[in-house]
Short mmCIF file of C-alpha atoms in Angstrom, two decimals:
data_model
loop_
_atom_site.label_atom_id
_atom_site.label_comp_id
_atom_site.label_asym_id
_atom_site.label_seq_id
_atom_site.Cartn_x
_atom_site.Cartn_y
_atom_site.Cartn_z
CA UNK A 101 21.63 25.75 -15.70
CA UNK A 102 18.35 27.03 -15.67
CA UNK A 103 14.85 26.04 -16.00
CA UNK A 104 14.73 23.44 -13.06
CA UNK A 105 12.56 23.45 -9.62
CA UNK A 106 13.29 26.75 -7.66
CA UNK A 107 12.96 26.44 -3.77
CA UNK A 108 10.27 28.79 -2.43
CA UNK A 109 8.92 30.22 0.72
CA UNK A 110 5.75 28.50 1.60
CA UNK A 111 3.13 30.92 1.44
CA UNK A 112 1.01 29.09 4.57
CA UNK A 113 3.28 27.89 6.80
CA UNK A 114 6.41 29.79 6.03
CA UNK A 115 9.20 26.67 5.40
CA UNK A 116 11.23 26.90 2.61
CA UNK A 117 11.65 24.23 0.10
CA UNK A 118 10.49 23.29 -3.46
CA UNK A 119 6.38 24.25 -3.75
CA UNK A 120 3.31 21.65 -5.26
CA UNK A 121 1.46 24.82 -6.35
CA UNK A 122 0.85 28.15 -6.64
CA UNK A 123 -2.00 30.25 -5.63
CA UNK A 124 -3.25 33.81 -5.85
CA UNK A 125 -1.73 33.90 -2.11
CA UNK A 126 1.26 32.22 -2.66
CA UNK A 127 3.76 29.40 -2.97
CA UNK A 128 1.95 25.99 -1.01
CA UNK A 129 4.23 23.16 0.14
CA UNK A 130 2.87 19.57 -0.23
CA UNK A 131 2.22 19.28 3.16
CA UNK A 132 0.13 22.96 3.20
CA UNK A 133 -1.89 21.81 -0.12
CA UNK A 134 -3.01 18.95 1.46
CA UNK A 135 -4.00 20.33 4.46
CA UNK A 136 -5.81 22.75 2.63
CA UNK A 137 -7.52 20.11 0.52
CA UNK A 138 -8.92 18.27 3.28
CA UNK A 139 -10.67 21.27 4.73
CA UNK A 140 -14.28 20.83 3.89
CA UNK A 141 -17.61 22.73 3.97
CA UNK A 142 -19.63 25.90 3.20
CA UNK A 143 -17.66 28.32 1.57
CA UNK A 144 -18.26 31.56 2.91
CA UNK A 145 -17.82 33.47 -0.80
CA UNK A 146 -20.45 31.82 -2.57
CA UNK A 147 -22.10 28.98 0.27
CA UNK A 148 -21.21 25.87 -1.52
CA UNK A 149 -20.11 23.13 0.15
CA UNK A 150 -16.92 21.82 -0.74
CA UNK A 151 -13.37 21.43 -1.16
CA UNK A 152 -12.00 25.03 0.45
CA UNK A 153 -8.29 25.00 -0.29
CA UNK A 154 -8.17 28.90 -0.58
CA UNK A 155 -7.95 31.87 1.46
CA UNK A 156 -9.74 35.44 1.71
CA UNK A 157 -7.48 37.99 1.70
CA UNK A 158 -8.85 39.96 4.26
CA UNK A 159 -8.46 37.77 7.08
CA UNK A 160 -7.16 34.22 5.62
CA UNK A 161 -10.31 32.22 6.08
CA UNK A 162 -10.58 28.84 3.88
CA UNK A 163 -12.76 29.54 0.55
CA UNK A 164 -13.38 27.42 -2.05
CA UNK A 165 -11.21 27.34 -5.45
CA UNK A 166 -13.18 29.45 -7.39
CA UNK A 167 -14.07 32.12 -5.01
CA UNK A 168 -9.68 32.19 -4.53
CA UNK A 169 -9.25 32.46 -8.29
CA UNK A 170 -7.56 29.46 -7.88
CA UNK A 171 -7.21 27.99 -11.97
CA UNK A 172 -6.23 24.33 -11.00
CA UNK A 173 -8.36 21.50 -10.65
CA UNK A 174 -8.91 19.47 -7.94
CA UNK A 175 -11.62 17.29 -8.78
CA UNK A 176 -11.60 13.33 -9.72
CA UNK A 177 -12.01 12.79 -13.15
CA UNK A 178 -14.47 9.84 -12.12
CA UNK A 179 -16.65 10.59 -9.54
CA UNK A 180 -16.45 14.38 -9.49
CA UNK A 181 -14.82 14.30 -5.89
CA UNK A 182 -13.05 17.37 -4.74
CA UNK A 183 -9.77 16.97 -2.50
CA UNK A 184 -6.61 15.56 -2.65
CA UNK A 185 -5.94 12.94 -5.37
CA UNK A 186 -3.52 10.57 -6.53
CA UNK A 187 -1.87 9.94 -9.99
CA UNK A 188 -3.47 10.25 -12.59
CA UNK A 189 -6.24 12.56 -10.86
CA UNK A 190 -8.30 10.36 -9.39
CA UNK A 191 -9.38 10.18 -6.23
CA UNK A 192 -7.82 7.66 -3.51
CA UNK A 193 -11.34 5.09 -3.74
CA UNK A 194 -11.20 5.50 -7.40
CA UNK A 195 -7.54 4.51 -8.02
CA UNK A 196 -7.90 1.62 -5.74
CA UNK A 197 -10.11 0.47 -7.68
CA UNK A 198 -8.05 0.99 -10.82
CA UNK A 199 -5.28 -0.10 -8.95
CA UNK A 200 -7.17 -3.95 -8.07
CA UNK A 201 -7.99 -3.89 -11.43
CA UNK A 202 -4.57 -3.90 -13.08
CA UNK A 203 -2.95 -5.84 -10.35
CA UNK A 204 -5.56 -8.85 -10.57
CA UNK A 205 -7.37 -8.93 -13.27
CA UNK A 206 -10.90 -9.26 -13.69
CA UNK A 207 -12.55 -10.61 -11.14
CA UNK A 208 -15.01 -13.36 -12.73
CA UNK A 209 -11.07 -15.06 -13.91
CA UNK A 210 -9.88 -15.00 -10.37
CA UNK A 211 -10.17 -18.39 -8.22
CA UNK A 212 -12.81 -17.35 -5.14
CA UNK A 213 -9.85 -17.61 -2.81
CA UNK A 214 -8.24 -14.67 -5.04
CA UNK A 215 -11.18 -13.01 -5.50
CA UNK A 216 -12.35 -12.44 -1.78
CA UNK A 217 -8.45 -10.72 -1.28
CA UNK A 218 -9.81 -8.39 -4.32
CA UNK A 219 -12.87 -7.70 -2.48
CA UNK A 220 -11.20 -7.18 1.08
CA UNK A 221 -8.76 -4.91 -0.56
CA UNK A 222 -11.57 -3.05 -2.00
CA UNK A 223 -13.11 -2.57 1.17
CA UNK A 224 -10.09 -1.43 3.17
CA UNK A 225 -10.82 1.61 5.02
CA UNK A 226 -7.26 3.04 3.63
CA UNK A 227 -7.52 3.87 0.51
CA UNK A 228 -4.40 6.16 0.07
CA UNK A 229 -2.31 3.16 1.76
CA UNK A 230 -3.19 0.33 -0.43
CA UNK A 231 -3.10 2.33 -3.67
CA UNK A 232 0.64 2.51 -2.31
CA UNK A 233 0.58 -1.03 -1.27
CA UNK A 234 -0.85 -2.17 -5.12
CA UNK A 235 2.09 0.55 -6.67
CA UNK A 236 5.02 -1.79 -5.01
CA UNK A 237 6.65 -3.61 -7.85
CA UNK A 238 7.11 -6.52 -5.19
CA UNK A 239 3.86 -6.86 -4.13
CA UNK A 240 2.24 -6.64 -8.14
CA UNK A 241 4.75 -9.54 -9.28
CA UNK A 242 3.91 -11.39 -5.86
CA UNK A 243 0.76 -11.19 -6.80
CA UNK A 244 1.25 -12.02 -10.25
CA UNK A 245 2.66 -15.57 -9.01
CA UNK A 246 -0.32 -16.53 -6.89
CA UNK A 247 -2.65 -15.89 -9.75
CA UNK A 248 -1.01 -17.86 -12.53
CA UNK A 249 -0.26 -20.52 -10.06
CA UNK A 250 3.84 -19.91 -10.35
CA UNK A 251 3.38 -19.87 -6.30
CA UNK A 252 0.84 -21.85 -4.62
CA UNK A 253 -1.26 -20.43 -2.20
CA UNK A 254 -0.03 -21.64 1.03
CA UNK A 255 1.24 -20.84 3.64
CA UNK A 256 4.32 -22.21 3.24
CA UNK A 257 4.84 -20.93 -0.22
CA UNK A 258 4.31 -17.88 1.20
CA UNK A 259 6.79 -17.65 3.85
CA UNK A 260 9.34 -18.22 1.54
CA UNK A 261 8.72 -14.75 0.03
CA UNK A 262 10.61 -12.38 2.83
CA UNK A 263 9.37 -8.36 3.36
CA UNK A 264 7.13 -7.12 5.70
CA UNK A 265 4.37 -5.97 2.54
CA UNK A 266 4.42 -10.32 1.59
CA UNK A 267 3.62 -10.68 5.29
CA UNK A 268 1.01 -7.83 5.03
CA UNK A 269 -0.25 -10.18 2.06
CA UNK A 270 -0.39 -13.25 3.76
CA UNK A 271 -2.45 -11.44 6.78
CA UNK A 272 -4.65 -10.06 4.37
CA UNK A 273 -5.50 -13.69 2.56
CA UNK A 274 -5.68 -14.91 6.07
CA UNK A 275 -8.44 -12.79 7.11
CA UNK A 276 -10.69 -13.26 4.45
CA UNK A 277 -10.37 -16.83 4.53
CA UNK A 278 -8.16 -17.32 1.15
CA UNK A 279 -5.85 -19.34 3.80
CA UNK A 280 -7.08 -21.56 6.62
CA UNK A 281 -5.88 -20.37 10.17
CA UNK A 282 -2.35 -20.97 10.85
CA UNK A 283 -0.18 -20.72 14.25
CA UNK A 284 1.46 -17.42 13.17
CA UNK A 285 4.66 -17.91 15.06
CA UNK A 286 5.14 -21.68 13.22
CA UNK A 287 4.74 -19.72 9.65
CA UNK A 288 6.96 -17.16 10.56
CA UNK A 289 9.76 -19.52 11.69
CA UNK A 290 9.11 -21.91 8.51
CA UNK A 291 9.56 -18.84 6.04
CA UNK A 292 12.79 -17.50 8.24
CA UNK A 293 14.12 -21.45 8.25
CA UNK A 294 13.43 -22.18 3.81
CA UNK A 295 15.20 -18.57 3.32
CA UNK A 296 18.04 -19.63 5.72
CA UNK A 297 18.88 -22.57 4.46
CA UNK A 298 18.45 -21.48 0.72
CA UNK A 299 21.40 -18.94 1.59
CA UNK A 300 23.78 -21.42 3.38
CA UNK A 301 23.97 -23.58 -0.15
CA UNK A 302 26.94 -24.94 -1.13
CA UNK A 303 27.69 -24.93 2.94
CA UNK A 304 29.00 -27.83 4.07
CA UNK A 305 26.84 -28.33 6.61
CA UNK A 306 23.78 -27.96 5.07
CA UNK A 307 22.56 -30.99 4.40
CA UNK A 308 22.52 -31.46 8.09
CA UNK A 309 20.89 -28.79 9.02
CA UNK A 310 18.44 -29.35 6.65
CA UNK A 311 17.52 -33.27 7.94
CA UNK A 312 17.59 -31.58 11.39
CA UNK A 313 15.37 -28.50 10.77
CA UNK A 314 12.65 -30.35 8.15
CA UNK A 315 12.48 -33.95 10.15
CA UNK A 316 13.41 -33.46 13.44
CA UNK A 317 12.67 -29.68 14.50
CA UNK A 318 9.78 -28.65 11.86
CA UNK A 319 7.46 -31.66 12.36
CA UNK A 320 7.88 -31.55 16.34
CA UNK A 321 6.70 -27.38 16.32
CA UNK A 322 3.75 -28.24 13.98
CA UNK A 323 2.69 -31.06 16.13
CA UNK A 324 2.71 -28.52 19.33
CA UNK A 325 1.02 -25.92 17.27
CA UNK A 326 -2.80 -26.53 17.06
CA UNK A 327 -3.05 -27.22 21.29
CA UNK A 328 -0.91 -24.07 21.48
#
Protein backbone atom coordinates (compact mmCIF):
# COMPACT_ATOMS: atom_id res chain seq x y z
CA UNK A 1 0.00 0.00 0.00
CA UNK A 2 0.99 3.35 -0.46
CA UNK A 3 0.09 6.78 0.40
CA UNK A 4 0.22 6.43 4.31
CA UNK A 5 2.62 8.26 7.04
CA UNK A 6 6.35 7.59 6.11
CA UNK A 7 8.80 7.53 9.16
CA UNK A 8 11.47 10.24 8.84
CA UNK A 9 14.68 11.39 10.29
CA UNK A 10 14.07 14.33 12.48
CA UNK A 11 15.76 17.12 11.03
CA UNK A 12 16.61 18.79 14.79
CA UNK A 13 17.23 16.23 16.94
CA UNK A 14 18.04 13.34 14.71
CA UNK A 15 15.31 10.40 16.06
CA UNK A 16 13.54 8.66 13.64
CA UNK A 17 9.87 8.30 13.62
CA UNK A 18 6.76 9.71 11.83
CA UNK A 19 7.31 13.90 11.46
CA UNK A 20 4.42 16.90 12.51
CA UNK A 21 5.99 19.06 9.79
CA UNK A 22 8.22 19.95 7.37
CA UNK A 23 10.47 22.83 7.01
CA UNK A 24 12.93 24.36 4.57
CA UNK A 25 15.55 22.50 7.02
CA UNK A 26 13.91 19.46 7.41
CA UNK A 27 11.62 16.79 8.82
CA UNK A 28 10.51 18.16 12.77
CA UNK A 29 9.21 15.58 15.27
CA UNK A 30 6.37 16.70 17.62
CA UNK A 31 8.49 17.00 20.33
CA UNK A 32 11.22 19.34 18.10
CA UNK A 33 8.13 21.58 16.73
CA UNK A 34 7.15 22.33 19.96
CA UNK A 35 10.23 23.13 21.29
CA UNK A 36 10.75 25.28 18.54
CA UNK A 37 7.41 26.98 19.03
CA UNK A 38 7.98 27.98 22.44
CA UNK A 39 11.18 29.79 21.65
CA UNK A 40 10.32 33.42 21.77
CA UNK A 41 11.80 36.86 20.93
CA UNK A 42 13.60 39.18 18.45
CA UNK A 43 14.21 37.55 15.39
CA UNK A 44 17.49 38.26 14.22
CA UNK A 45 16.33 38.31 10.18
CA UNK A 46 13.94 40.97 10.35
CA UNK A 47 13.85 42.13 14.54
CA UNK A 48 10.35 41.19 15.26
CA UNK A 49 9.50 39.74 18.20
CA UNK A 50 7.90 36.56 18.08
CA UNK A 51 7.28 33.05 17.61
CA UNK A 52 10.99 31.80 16.15
CA UNK A 53 10.41 28.18 15.19
CA UNK A 54 13.04 28.38 12.31
CA UNK A 55 16.60 28.18 11.73
CA UNK A 56 19.39 30.20 9.68
CA UNK A 57 21.21 28.14 7.65
CA UNK A 58 24.41 29.41 8.31
CA UNK A 59 24.75 28.59 11.80
CA UNK A 60 21.15 27.17 13.02
CA UNK A 61 20.05 30.11 15.09
CA UNK A 62 16.09 30.34 15.84
CA UNK A 63 14.34 32.88 13.24
CA UNK A 64 11.02 33.58 12.88
CA UNK A 65 8.60 31.74 10.23
CA UNK A 66 8.83 34.04 7.63
CA UNK A 67 12.41 34.89 7.62
CA UNK A 68 12.74 30.50 7.40
CA UNK A 69 10.34 30.44 4.45
CA UNK A 70 8.43 28.51 6.59
CA UNK A 71 4.54 28.45 4.61
CA UNK A 72 2.54 27.11 7.69
CA UNK A 73 0.75 28.98 10.14
CA UNK A 74 1.14 29.12 13.54
CA UNK A 75 -0.98 31.73 14.74
CA UNK A 76 -4.51 31.51 16.77
CA UNK A 77 -7.25 32.21 14.72
CA UNK A 78 -8.65 34.33 17.77
CA UNK A 79 -6.32 36.30 19.38
CA UNK A 80 -3.53 36.38 16.80
CA UNK A 81 -1.13 34.41 19.25
CA UNK A 82 1.86 32.78 17.77
CA UNK A 83 3.07 29.27 19.27
CA UNK A 84 1.91 26.05 19.74
CA UNK A 85 -1.87 25.45 19.49
CA UNK A 86 -4.42 22.98 19.99
CA UNK A 87 -7.27 21.63 17.73
CA UNK A 88 -8.82 23.49 15.83
CA UNK A 89 -5.92 26.24 15.84
CA UNK A 90 -6.48 27.98 18.64
CA UNK A 91 -4.43 28.74 21.18
CA UNK A 92 -4.41 26.75 24.66
CA UNK A 93 -6.39 30.08 26.68
CA UNK A 94 -8.61 30.32 23.75
CA UNK A 95 -9.79 26.67 23.53
CA UNK A 96 -10.32 26.60 27.20
CA UNK A 97 -12.46 28.89 26.85
CA UNK A 98 -14.27 27.19 23.99
CA UNK A 99 -13.81 24.18 25.75
CA UNK A 100 -15.98 25.68 29.24
CA UNK A 101 -18.24 26.83 26.87
CA UNK A 102 -19.43 23.58 25.28
CA UNK A 103 -18.98 21.58 28.38
CA UNK A 104 -21.28 23.97 30.59
CA UNK A 105 -23.17 26.02 28.91
CA UNK A 106 -23.66 29.54 29.26
CA UNK A 107 -22.86 30.83 32.22
CA UNK A 108 -25.93 33.23 33.25
CA UNK A 109 -28.02 29.30 33.09
CA UNK A 110 -25.55 27.78 35.46
CA UNK A 111 -26.54 27.62 39.35
CA UNK A 112 -23.64 30.02 41.18
CA UNK A 113 -22.26 26.85 42.67
CA UNK A 114 -21.68 25.67 38.88
CA UNK A 115 -20.75 28.76 37.75
CA UNK A 116 -17.76 29.60 40.19
CA UNK A 117 -16.23 25.82 38.91
CA UNK A 118 -16.60 27.63 35.29
CA UNK A 119 -14.79 30.54 36.50
CA UNK A 120 -11.99 28.58 38.52
CA UNK A 121 -11.50 26.48 35.49
CA UNK A 122 -11.11 29.54 33.52
CA UNK A 123 -8.56 30.80 35.66
CA UNK A 124 -6.39 27.69 35.96
CA UNK A 125 -2.90 28.47 35.30
CA UNK A 126 -2.87 25.17 32.90
CA UNK A 127 -4.40 25.79 30.11
CA UNK A 128 -3.08 22.91 27.86
CA UNK A 129 -4.12 20.45 30.88
CA UNK A 130 -7.67 21.32 31.34
CA UNK A 131 -8.45 21.69 27.63
CA UNK A 132 -7.43 17.86 28.03
CA UNK A 133 -9.29 17.56 31.21
CA UNK A 134 -12.74 19.27 29.39
CA UNK A 135 -11.86 16.69 26.07
CA UNK A 136 -12.46 13.45 28.51
CA UNK A 137 -15.75 11.98 27.51
CA UNK A 138 -16.04 11.05 31.36
CA UNK A 139 -15.53 14.15 32.74
CA UNK A 140 -18.10 16.16 29.89
CA UNK A 141 -21.02 13.56 30.75
CA UNK A 142 -20.00 13.93 34.59
CA UNK A 143 -20.47 17.16 34.15
CA UNK A 144 -23.44 16.94 32.17
CA UNK A 145 -25.19 15.16 35.32
CA UNK A 146 -24.40 17.85 37.86
CA UNK A 147 -25.87 20.49 35.64
CA UNK A 148 -29.22 18.98 34.79
CA UNK A 149 -29.47 17.80 38.30
CA UNK A 150 -29.28 13.80 37.18
CA UNK A 151 -26.46 13.88 40.13
CA UNK A 152 -26.71 16.10 42.99
CA UNK A 153 -24.00 18.05 44.02
CA UNK A 154 -22.67 16.43 47.02
CA UNK A 155 -20.31 14.98 48.20
CA UNK A 156 -21.62 11.86 48.48
CA UNK A 157 -23.07 11.77 45.06
CA UNK A 158 -19.88 12.38 44.05
CA UNK A 159 -17.91 9.69 45.51
CA UNK A 160 -19.95 7.33 43.93
CA UNK A 161 -18.46 8.34 40.55
CA UNK A 162 -14.83 6.38 40.72
CA UNK A 163 -11.53 7.85 38.50
CA UNK A 164 -9.00 9.95 39.61
CA UNK A 165 -10.30 13.07 36.88
CA UNK A 166 -14.12 12.79 39.16
CA UNK A 167 -11.82 13.21 42.16
CA UNK A 168 -9.90 16.04 40.34
CA UNK A 169 -13.63 17.40 39.96
CA UNK A 170 -14.69 17.15 43.30
CA UNK A 171 -11.28 19.03 44.48
CA UNK A 172 -11.90 21.55 42.07
CA UNK A 173 -15.78 22.30 43.35
CA UNK A 174 -14.25 22.06 46.74
CA UNK A 175 -11.96 24.86 46.36
CA UNK A 176 -14.10 27.30 45.04
CA UNK A 177 -16.64 26.71 47.50
CA UNK A 178 -19.35 24.81 45.13
CA UNK A 179 -19.02 22.11 48.14
CA UNK A 180 -18.68 22.90 51.84
CA UNK A 181 -15.39 21.46 53.44
CA UNK A 182 -15.41 17.84 53.92
CA UNK A 183 -12.92 15.39 55.94
CA UNK A 184 -11.28 14.10 52.70
CA UNK A 185 -10.38 10.72 54.02
CA UNK A 186 -14.39 10.13 55.21
CA UNK A 187 -15.41 11.02 51.35
CA UNK A 188 -12.95 8.91 50.00
CA UNK A 189 -13.93 5.85 52.08
CA UNK A 190 -17.84 6.63 51.50
CA UNK A 191 -17.31 6.64 47.57
CA UNK A 192 -14.87 3.32 47.85
CA UNK A 193 -17.74 1.71 50.40
CA UNK A 194 -21.32 2.76 47.78
CA UNK A 195 -19.05 1.32 44.76
CA UNK A 196 -18.21 -1.80 46.86
CA UNK A 197 -21.23 -2.74 47.87
CA UNK A 198 -22.99 -1.87 44.48
CA UNK A 199 -20.59 -4.70 43.02
CA UNK A 200 -21.19 -7.41 45.71
CA UNK A 201 -25.18 -7.42 44.62
CA UNK A 202 -26.88 -10.38 44.50
CA UNK A 203 -24.08 -11.51 47.33
CA UNK A 204 -25.44 -13.13 49.96
CA UNK A 205 -24.02 -11.27 52.39
CA UNK A 206 -24.78 -8.05 51.40
CA UNK A 207 -27.42 -7.00 53.14
CA UNK A 208 -25.24 -7.35 56.12
CA UNK A 209 -22.63 -5.62 55.16
CA UNK A 210 -24.64 -3.01 54.13
CA UNK A 211 -26.59 -2.50 57.84
CA UNK A 212 -22.99 -2.78 59.17
CA UNK A 213 -21.15 -0.28 56.88
CA UNK A 214 -24.26 2.52 56.59
CA UNK A 215 -25.50 2.24 60.51
CA UNK A 216 -22.89 1.04 62.43
CA UNK A 217 -19.41 1.95 60.70
CA UNK A 218 -20.44 5.15 58.44
CA UNK A 219 -22.26 7.19 61.13
CA UNK A 220 -19.45 6.40 63.88
CA UNK A 221 -16.41 7.87 61.15
CA UNK A 222 -18.62 10.96 60.40
CA UNK A 223 -19.17 11.60 64.01
CA UNK A 224 -15.13 11.46 64.58
CA UNK A 225 -14.64 13.53 61.51
CA UNK A 226 -15.18 17.30 62.24
CA UNK A 227 -12.77 17.09 65.79
CA UNK A 228 -10.37 15.18 63.52
Amino acid sequence: MTGGPVKRDCGRCGRHGYPATRFPDGYVCGTCLRAALEIRGACPGCGTTRALPGRRPADSVPICRDCAHITRHFTCLRCDYEGNLADGRLCYPCARTQAITEVFGPTTQLTPALRSAAEALAAAPNAAATVRWLATPYIRDLIGDLITGRLPLTHQALATRPGRSATYLHDLLLSCGALPPTDRQLAGYEGWLHRRLADLAGHPHQRLLRQFSLWHQLPRMRARAPPR
